[in-house]
């Protein structure tokens, strides 16, 4: 299974015993939408709902931080996702949140994980079948495991300021990156991590929500000043849309890491340097 699959491929695989489909839609409060309610109203047949708002470290004041491996494994088991499952993720979010779910699953040991190109919007536009309510799947064993090589912490990001070992690319809008637009979180500085580059996540998609071609993705990274042959760390506001950059880099053969605390941590920390203006 490729890491990016088409709606046609998924339609042909719907009845496969090892296939698990997951709606990983997630919204911010300003979107005024309820991901769980939208899932129950309409989803791809057989899909379960992965609640990214709840599958997080809720004891951490930072938003959307990775949960403990035990919690993640427990939630996956309850969704019927387990060892040996082929997992296809989709979303219906402007944030393209299936990319964050893909990164989480990979971090916690799932190997056969893909994203549905175009998500729910493309599936519906093609007139394909949908289902309502909740799906009930038998619990499956999900081995508790975490591989942190793709995760970056605040201390590691501080150390990278001096070493420059990894290129830092920021998925936020240009106005947020430059500091022209203030951060929406209270007591959080505007601007960006010094030395980082800006590549707004939304520019990596076509108008219909499908991913741009590999050539176009490569051009976008290079246009932002990123060398795809060198290590990359993606960041954003809260670690959600950075997943889009990580997934795009993976499509291009680069195993980028993700700074989970993102700007909500860096921007609020009084000990970190902040840069303003363009990269």
GROMACS .gro file of C-alpha atoms in nm:
model
  279
    1UNK     CA    1   0.000   0.000   0.000
    2UNK     CA    2   0.136   0.341  -0.098
    3UNK     CA    3   0.141   0.617   0.163
    4UNK     CA    4  -0.100   0.815  -0.058
    5UNK     CA    5  -0.394   0.623  -0.205
    6UNK     CA    6  -0.669   0.721  -0.445
    7UNK     CA    7  -1.045   0.709  -0.392
    8UNK     CA    8  -1.065   0.449  -0.670
    9UNK     CA    9  -0.812   0.228  -0.492
   10UNK     CA   10  -0.999   0.259  -0.162
   11UNK     CA   11  -1.336   0.181  -0.320
   12UNK     CA   12  -1.188  -0.142  -0.456
   13UNK     CA   13  -1.040  -0.236  -0.116
   14UNK     CA   14  -1.339  -0.158   0.108
   15UNK     CA   15  -1.420  -0.521   0.177
   16UNK     CA   16  -1.063  -0.631   0.260
   17UNK     CA   17  -1.048  -0.792   0.606
   18UNK     CA   18  -0.724  -0.621   0.710
   19UNK     CA   19  -0.823  -0.274   0.593
   20UNK     CA   20  -0.922  -0.012   0.850
   21UNK     CA   21  -1.053   0.329   0.746
   22UNK     CA   22  -1.022   0.622   0.985
   23UNK     CA   23  -1.183   0.966   0.982
   24UNK     CA   24  -0.921   1.192   1.143
   25UNK     CA   25  -1.101   1.523   1.099
   26UNK     CA   26  -1.020   1.790   1.357
   27UNK     CA   27  -1.122   2.154   1.378
   28UNK     CA   28  -1.018   2.463   1.570
   29UNK     CA   29  -1.277   2.653   1.773
   30UNK     CA   30  -1.291   2.930   1.512
   31UNK     CA   31  -1.411   2.679   1.253
   32UNK     CA   32  -1.735   2.635   1.448
   33UNK     CA   33  -1.761   2.269   1.345
   34UNK     CA   34  -1.800   1.944   1.539
   35UNK     CA   35  -1.582   1.669   1.394
   36UNK     CA   36  -1.753   1.384   1.580
   37UNK     CA   37  -2.101   1.504   1.481
   38UNK     CA   38  -1.999   1.541   1.117
   39UNK     CA   39  -1.854   1.190   1.123
   40UNK     CA   40  -2.179   1.044   1.259
   41UNK     CA   41  -2.380   1.234   0.999
   42UNK     CA   42  -2.170   1.108   0.709
   43UNK     CA   43  -1.856   0.898   0.672
   44UNK     CA   44  -1.695   0.651   0.437
   45UNK     CA   45  -1.849   0.307   0.500
   46UNK     CA   46  -1.662   0.117   0.769
   47UNK     CA   47  -1.467   0.419   0.890
   48UNK     CA   48  -1.412   0.483   1.261
   49UNK     CA   49  -1.356   0.826   1.416
   50UNK     CA   50  -1.014   0.915   1.556
   51UNK     CA   51  -1.067   1.200   1.803
   52UNK     CA   52  -0.744   1.399   1.779
   53UNK     CA   53  -0.868   1.641   2.044
   54UNK     CA   54  -0.891   1.359   2.298
   55UNK     CA   55  -0.602   1.139   2.181
   56UNK     CA   56  -0.350   1.382   2.326
   57UNK     CA   57  -0.172   1.456   2.653
   58UNK     CA   58  -0.461   1.635   2.821
   59UNK     CA   59  -0.250   1.701   3.132
   60UNK     CA   60  -0.015   1.920   2.928
   61UNK     CA   61  -0.114   2.288   2.905
   62UNK     CA   62   0.014   2.292   2.547
   63UNK     CA   63  -0.246   2.195   2.283
   64UNK     CA   64  -0.248   1.863   2.096
   65UNK     CA   65   0.071   1.718   2.246
   66UNK     CA   66   0.141   1.348   2.188
   67UNK     CA   67  -0.025   1.122   2.448
   68UNK     CA   68   0.156   0.848   2.639
   69UNK     CA   69   0.213   0.536   2.426
   70UNK     CA   70  -0.020   0.337   2.654
   71UNK     CA   71  -0.307   0.579   2.599
   72UNK     CA   72  -0.255   0.584   2.226
   73UNK     CA   73  -0.247   0.202   2.204
   74UNK     CA   74  -0.561   0.177   2.417
   75UNK     CA   75  -0.752   0.420   2.193
   76UNK     CA   76  -0.642   0.241   1.877
   77UNK     CA   77  -0.750  -0.096   2.018
   78UNK     CA   78  -1.092   0.044   2.103
   79UNK     CA   79  -1.125   0.163   1.743
   80UNK     CA   80  -1.043  -0.183   1.611
   81UNK     CA   81  -0.702  -0.075   1.484
   82UNK     CA   82  -0.424  -0.315   1.567
   83UNK     CA   83  -0.112  -0.499   1.467
   84UNK     CA   84  -0.138  -0.613   1.107
   85UNK     CA   85  -0.401  -0.356   1.009
   86UNK     CA   86  -0.367  -0.158   0.690
   87UNK     CA   87  -0.489   0.186   0.792
   88UNK     CA   88  -0.621   0.450   0.552
   89UNK     CA   89  -0.680   0.795   0.697
   90UNK     CA   90  -0.895   1.073   0.559
   91UNK     CA   91  -1.035   1.403   0.684
   92UNK     CA   92  -1.276   1.678   0.594
   93UNK     CA   93  -1.079   1.958   0.759
   94UNK     CA   94  -0.920   2.271   0.610
   95UNK     CA   95  -0.619   2.179   0.825
   96UNK     CA   96  -0.573   1.845   0.643
   97UNK     CA   97  -0.548   1.675   0.982
   98UNK     CA   98  -0.511   1.322   0.848
   99UNK     CA   99  -0.143   1.413   0.809
  100UNK     CA  100  -0.111   1.468   1.186
  101UNK     CA  101  -0.285   1.135   1.248
  102UNK     CA  102  -0.049   0.966   0.999
  103UNK     CA  103   0.254   1.102   1.186
  104UNK     CA  104   0.110   0.992   1.522
  105UNK     CA  105   0.040   0.639   1.403
  106UNK     CA  106   0.389   0.610   1.257
  107UNK     CA  107   0.541   0.743   1.580
  108UNK     CA  108   0.354   0.482   1.783
  109UNK     CA  109   0.459   0.187   1.568
  110UNK     CA  110   0.199   0.142   1.296
  111UNK     CA  111   0.380   0.070   0.970
  112UNK     CA  112   0.115   0.029   0.701
  113UNK     CA  113  -0.056   0.369   0.712
  114UNK     CA  114  -0.179   0.577   0.418
  115UNK     CA  115  -0.372   0.896   0.350
  116UNK     CA  116  -0.668   0.912   0.111
  117UNK     CA  117  -0.589   1.171  -0.155
  118UNK     CA  118  -0.862   1.433  -0.160
  119UNK     CA  119  -1.025   1.304   0.156
  120UNK     CA  120  -1.398   1.309   0.220
  121UNK     CA  121  -1.459   1.594  -0.024
  122UNK     CA  122  -1.329   1.399  -0.323
  123UNK     CA  123  -1.507   1.080  -0.212
  124UNK     CA  124  -1.840   1.266  -0.201
  125UNK     CA  125  -1.775   1.462  -0.521
  126UNK     CA  126  -1.744   1.132  -0.703
  127UNK     CA  127  -2.083   1.021  -0.571
  128UNK     CA  128  -1.945   0.732  -0.369
  129UNK     CA  129  -2.143   0.567  -0.088
  130UNK     CA  130  -2.142   0.706   0.266
  131UNK     CA  131  -2.270   0.576   0.599
  132UNK     CA  132  -2.421   0.732   0.912
  133UNK     CA  133  -2.394   0.666   1.284
  134UNK     CA  134  -2.101   0.490   1.448
  135UNK     CA  135  -1.916   0.182   1.330
  136UNK     CA  136  -1.854  -0.096   1.580
  137UNK     CA  137  -1.535  -0.294   1.524
  138UNK     CA  138  -1.392  -0.574   1.734
  139UNK     CA  139  -1.101  -0.471   1.955
  140UNK     CA  140  -0.763  -0.560   1.810
  141UNK     CA  141  -0.429  -0.574   1.989
  142UNK     CA  142  -0.214  -0.266   1.926
  143UNK     CA  143   0.139  -0.312   2.064
  144UNK     CA  144   0.247  -0.028   2.294
  145UNK     CA  145   0.547   0.126   2.123
  146UNK     CA  146   0.694   0.470   2.060
  147UNK     CA  147   0.976   0.576   1.829
  148UNK     CA  148   1.080   0.932   1.907
  149UNK     CA  149   1.327   0.976   1.623
  150UNK     CA  150   1.062   1.175   1.436
  151UNK     CA  151   0.973   1.392   1.738
  152UNK     CA  152   1.157   1.708   1.846
  153UNK     CA  153   1.145   1.870   2.190
  154UNK     CA  154   1.204   2.228   2.301
  155UNK     CA  155   1.555   2.145   2.421
  156UNK     CA  156   1.641   1.979   2.091
  157UNK     CA  157   1.511   2.280   1.899
  158UNK     CA  158   1.717   2.515   2.116
  159UNK     CA  159   2.028   2.303   2.054
  160UNK     CA  160   1.956   2.316   1.681
  161UNK     CA  161   1.984   2.695   1.688
  162UNK     CA  162   2.357   2.652   1.752
  163UNK     CA  163   2.426   2.338   1.552
  164UNK     CA  164   2.209   2.414   1.249
  165UNK     CA  165   2.202   2.039   1.194
  166UNK     CA  166   1.837   2.040   1.085
  167UNK     CA  167   1.649   2.281   0.863
  168UNK     CA  168   1.337   2.417   1.033
  169UNK     CA  169   1.031   2.480   0.817
  170UNK     CA  170   0.718   2.649   0.951
  171UNK     CA  171   0.372   2.560   0.814
  172UNK     CA  172   0.192   2.873   0.942
  173UNK     CA  173   0.065   3.154   0.722
  174UNK     CA  174   0.319   3.413   0.605
  175UNK     CA  175   0.154   3.681   0.823
  176UNK     CA  176   0.187   3.467   1.135
  177UNK     CA  177   0.543   3.369   1.045
  178UNK     CA  178   0.665   3.726   0.995
  179UNK     CA  179   0.482   3.854   1.303
  180UNK     CA  180   0.267   4.090   1.096
  181UNK     CA  181  -0.031   3.908   1.245
  182UNK     CA  182  -0.029   3.854   1.624
  183UNK     CA  183  -0.047   3.504   1.766
  184UNK     CA  184  -0.402   3.414   1.873
  185UNK     CA  185  -0.283   3.256   2.199
  186UNK     CA  186  -0.254   3.484   2.503
  187UNK     CA  187   0.100   3.568   2.622
  188UNK     CA  188   0.250   3.419   2.308
  189UNK     CA  189   0.504   3.624   2.116
  190UNK     CA  190   0.462   3.686   1.745
  191UNK     CA  191   0.721   3.579   1.489
  192UNK     CA  192   0.916   3.261   1.423
  193UNK     CA  193   1.210   3.046   1.529
  194UNK     CA  194   1.531   3.220   1.415
  195UNK     CA  195   1.668   3.064   1.099
  196UNK     CA  196   1.345   2.885   1.010
  197UNK     CA  197   1.182   2.898   0.667
  198UNK     CA  198   0.814   2.944   0.585
  199UNK     CA  199   0.606   2.707   0.373
  200UNK     CA  200   0.233   2.751   0.429
  201UNK     CA  201   0.071   2.407   0.440
  202UNK     CA  202  -0.224   2.513   0.223
  203UNK     CA  203   0.002   2.575  -0.076
  204UNK     CA  204   0.076   2.201  -0.107
  205UNK     CA  205  -0.276   2.114  -0.227
  206UNK     CA  206  -0.470   2.152  -0.548
  207UNK     CA  207  -0.801   2.338  -0.553
  208UNK     CA  208  -0.993   2.010  -0.508
  209UNK     CA  209  -0.799   1.921  -0.192
  210UNK     CA  210  -0.576   1.660  -0.354
  211UNK     CA  211  -0.201   1.675  -0.299
  212UNK     CA  212   0.001   1.851  -0.564
  213UNK     CA  213   0.230   1.646  -0.786
  214UNK     CA  214   0.571   1.545  -0.654
  215UNK     CA  215   0.736   1.793  -0.890
  216UNK     CA  216   0.516   2.074  -0.757
  217UNK     CA  217   0.580   1.972  -0.395
  218UNK     CA  218   0.954   1.964  -0.461
  219UNK     CA  219   0.936   2.309  -0.617
  220UNK     CA  220   0.746   2.439  -0.313
  221UNK     CA  221   1.009   2.316  -0.067
  222UNK     CA  222   1.294   2.444  -0.281
  223UNK     CA  223   1.116   2.776  -0.327
  224UNK     CA  224   1.104   2.809   0.052
  225UNK     CA  225   1.479   2.753   0.070
  226UNK     CA  226   1.465   2.392   0.191
  227UNK     CA  227   1.714   2.130   0.070
  228UNK     CA  228   1.528   1.798   0.055
  229UNK     CA  229   1.857   1.610   0.072
  230UNK     CA  230   1.925   1.745   0.421
  231UNK     CA  231   1.745   1.684   0.755
  232UNK     CA  232   1.418   1.874   0.810
  233UNK     CA  233   1.209   1.956   1.116
  234UNK     CA  234   0.855   2.088   1.063
  235UNK     CA  235   0.677   2.323   1.301
  236UNK     CA  236   0.355   2.529   1.304
  237UNK     CA  237   0.123   2.677   1.566
  238UNK     CA  238   0.031   2.369   1.769
  239UNK     CA  239   0.187   2.071   1.589
  240UNK     CA  240  -0.113   1.994   1.369
  241UNK     CA  241  -0.041   2.143   1.026
  242UNK     CA  242   0.331   2.066   1.061
  243UNK     CA  243   0.214   1.711   0.988
  244UNK     CA  244   0.129   1.825   0.635
  245UNK     CA  245   0.491   1.926   0.576
  246UNK     CA  246   0.618   1.601   0.728
  247UNK     CA  247   0.392   1.395   0.501
  248UNK     CA  248   0.483   1.599   0.192
  249UNK     CA  249   0.851   1.553   0.272
  250UNK     CA  250   0.792   1.178   0.306
  251UNK     CA  251   0.634   1.172  -0.041
  252UNK     CA  252   0.962   1.323  -0.162
  253UNK     CA  253   1.180   1.073   0.023
  254UNK     CA  254   1.274   1.285   0.324
  255UNK     CA  255   1.192   1.150   0.672
  256UNK     CA  256   1.127   1.486   0.833
  257UNK     CA  257   1.074   1.523   1.207
  258UNK     CA  258   0.804   1.730   1.382
  259UNK     CA  259   0.845   1.975   1.668
  260UNK     CA  260   0.543   1.879   1.877
  261UNK     CA  261   0.537   2.185   2.105
  262UNK     CA  262   0.553   2.412   1.801
  263UNK     CA  263   0.500   2.788   1.829
  264UNK     CA  264   0.251   2.750   2.116
  265UNK     CA  265   0.552   2.637   2.321
  266UNK     CA  266   0.837   2.835   2.165
  267UNK     CA  267   0.642   3.159   2.137
  268UNK     CA  268   0.525   3.150   2.499
  269UNK     CA  269   0.866   3.056   2.644
  270UNK     CA  270   1.047   3.369   2.763
  271UNK     CA  271   1.387   3.204   2.728
  272UNK     CA  272   1.363   3.139   2.353
  273UNK     CA  273   1.478   3.389   2.089
  274UNK     CA  274   1.217   3.505   1.839
  275UNK     CA  275   1.264   3.645   1.492
  276UNK     CA  276   1.032   3.882   1.307
  277UNK     CA  277   0.997   3.963   0.938
  278UNK     CA  278   1.057   3.735   0.640
  279UNK     CA  279   1.299   3.443   0.653
   0.00000   0.00000   0.00000
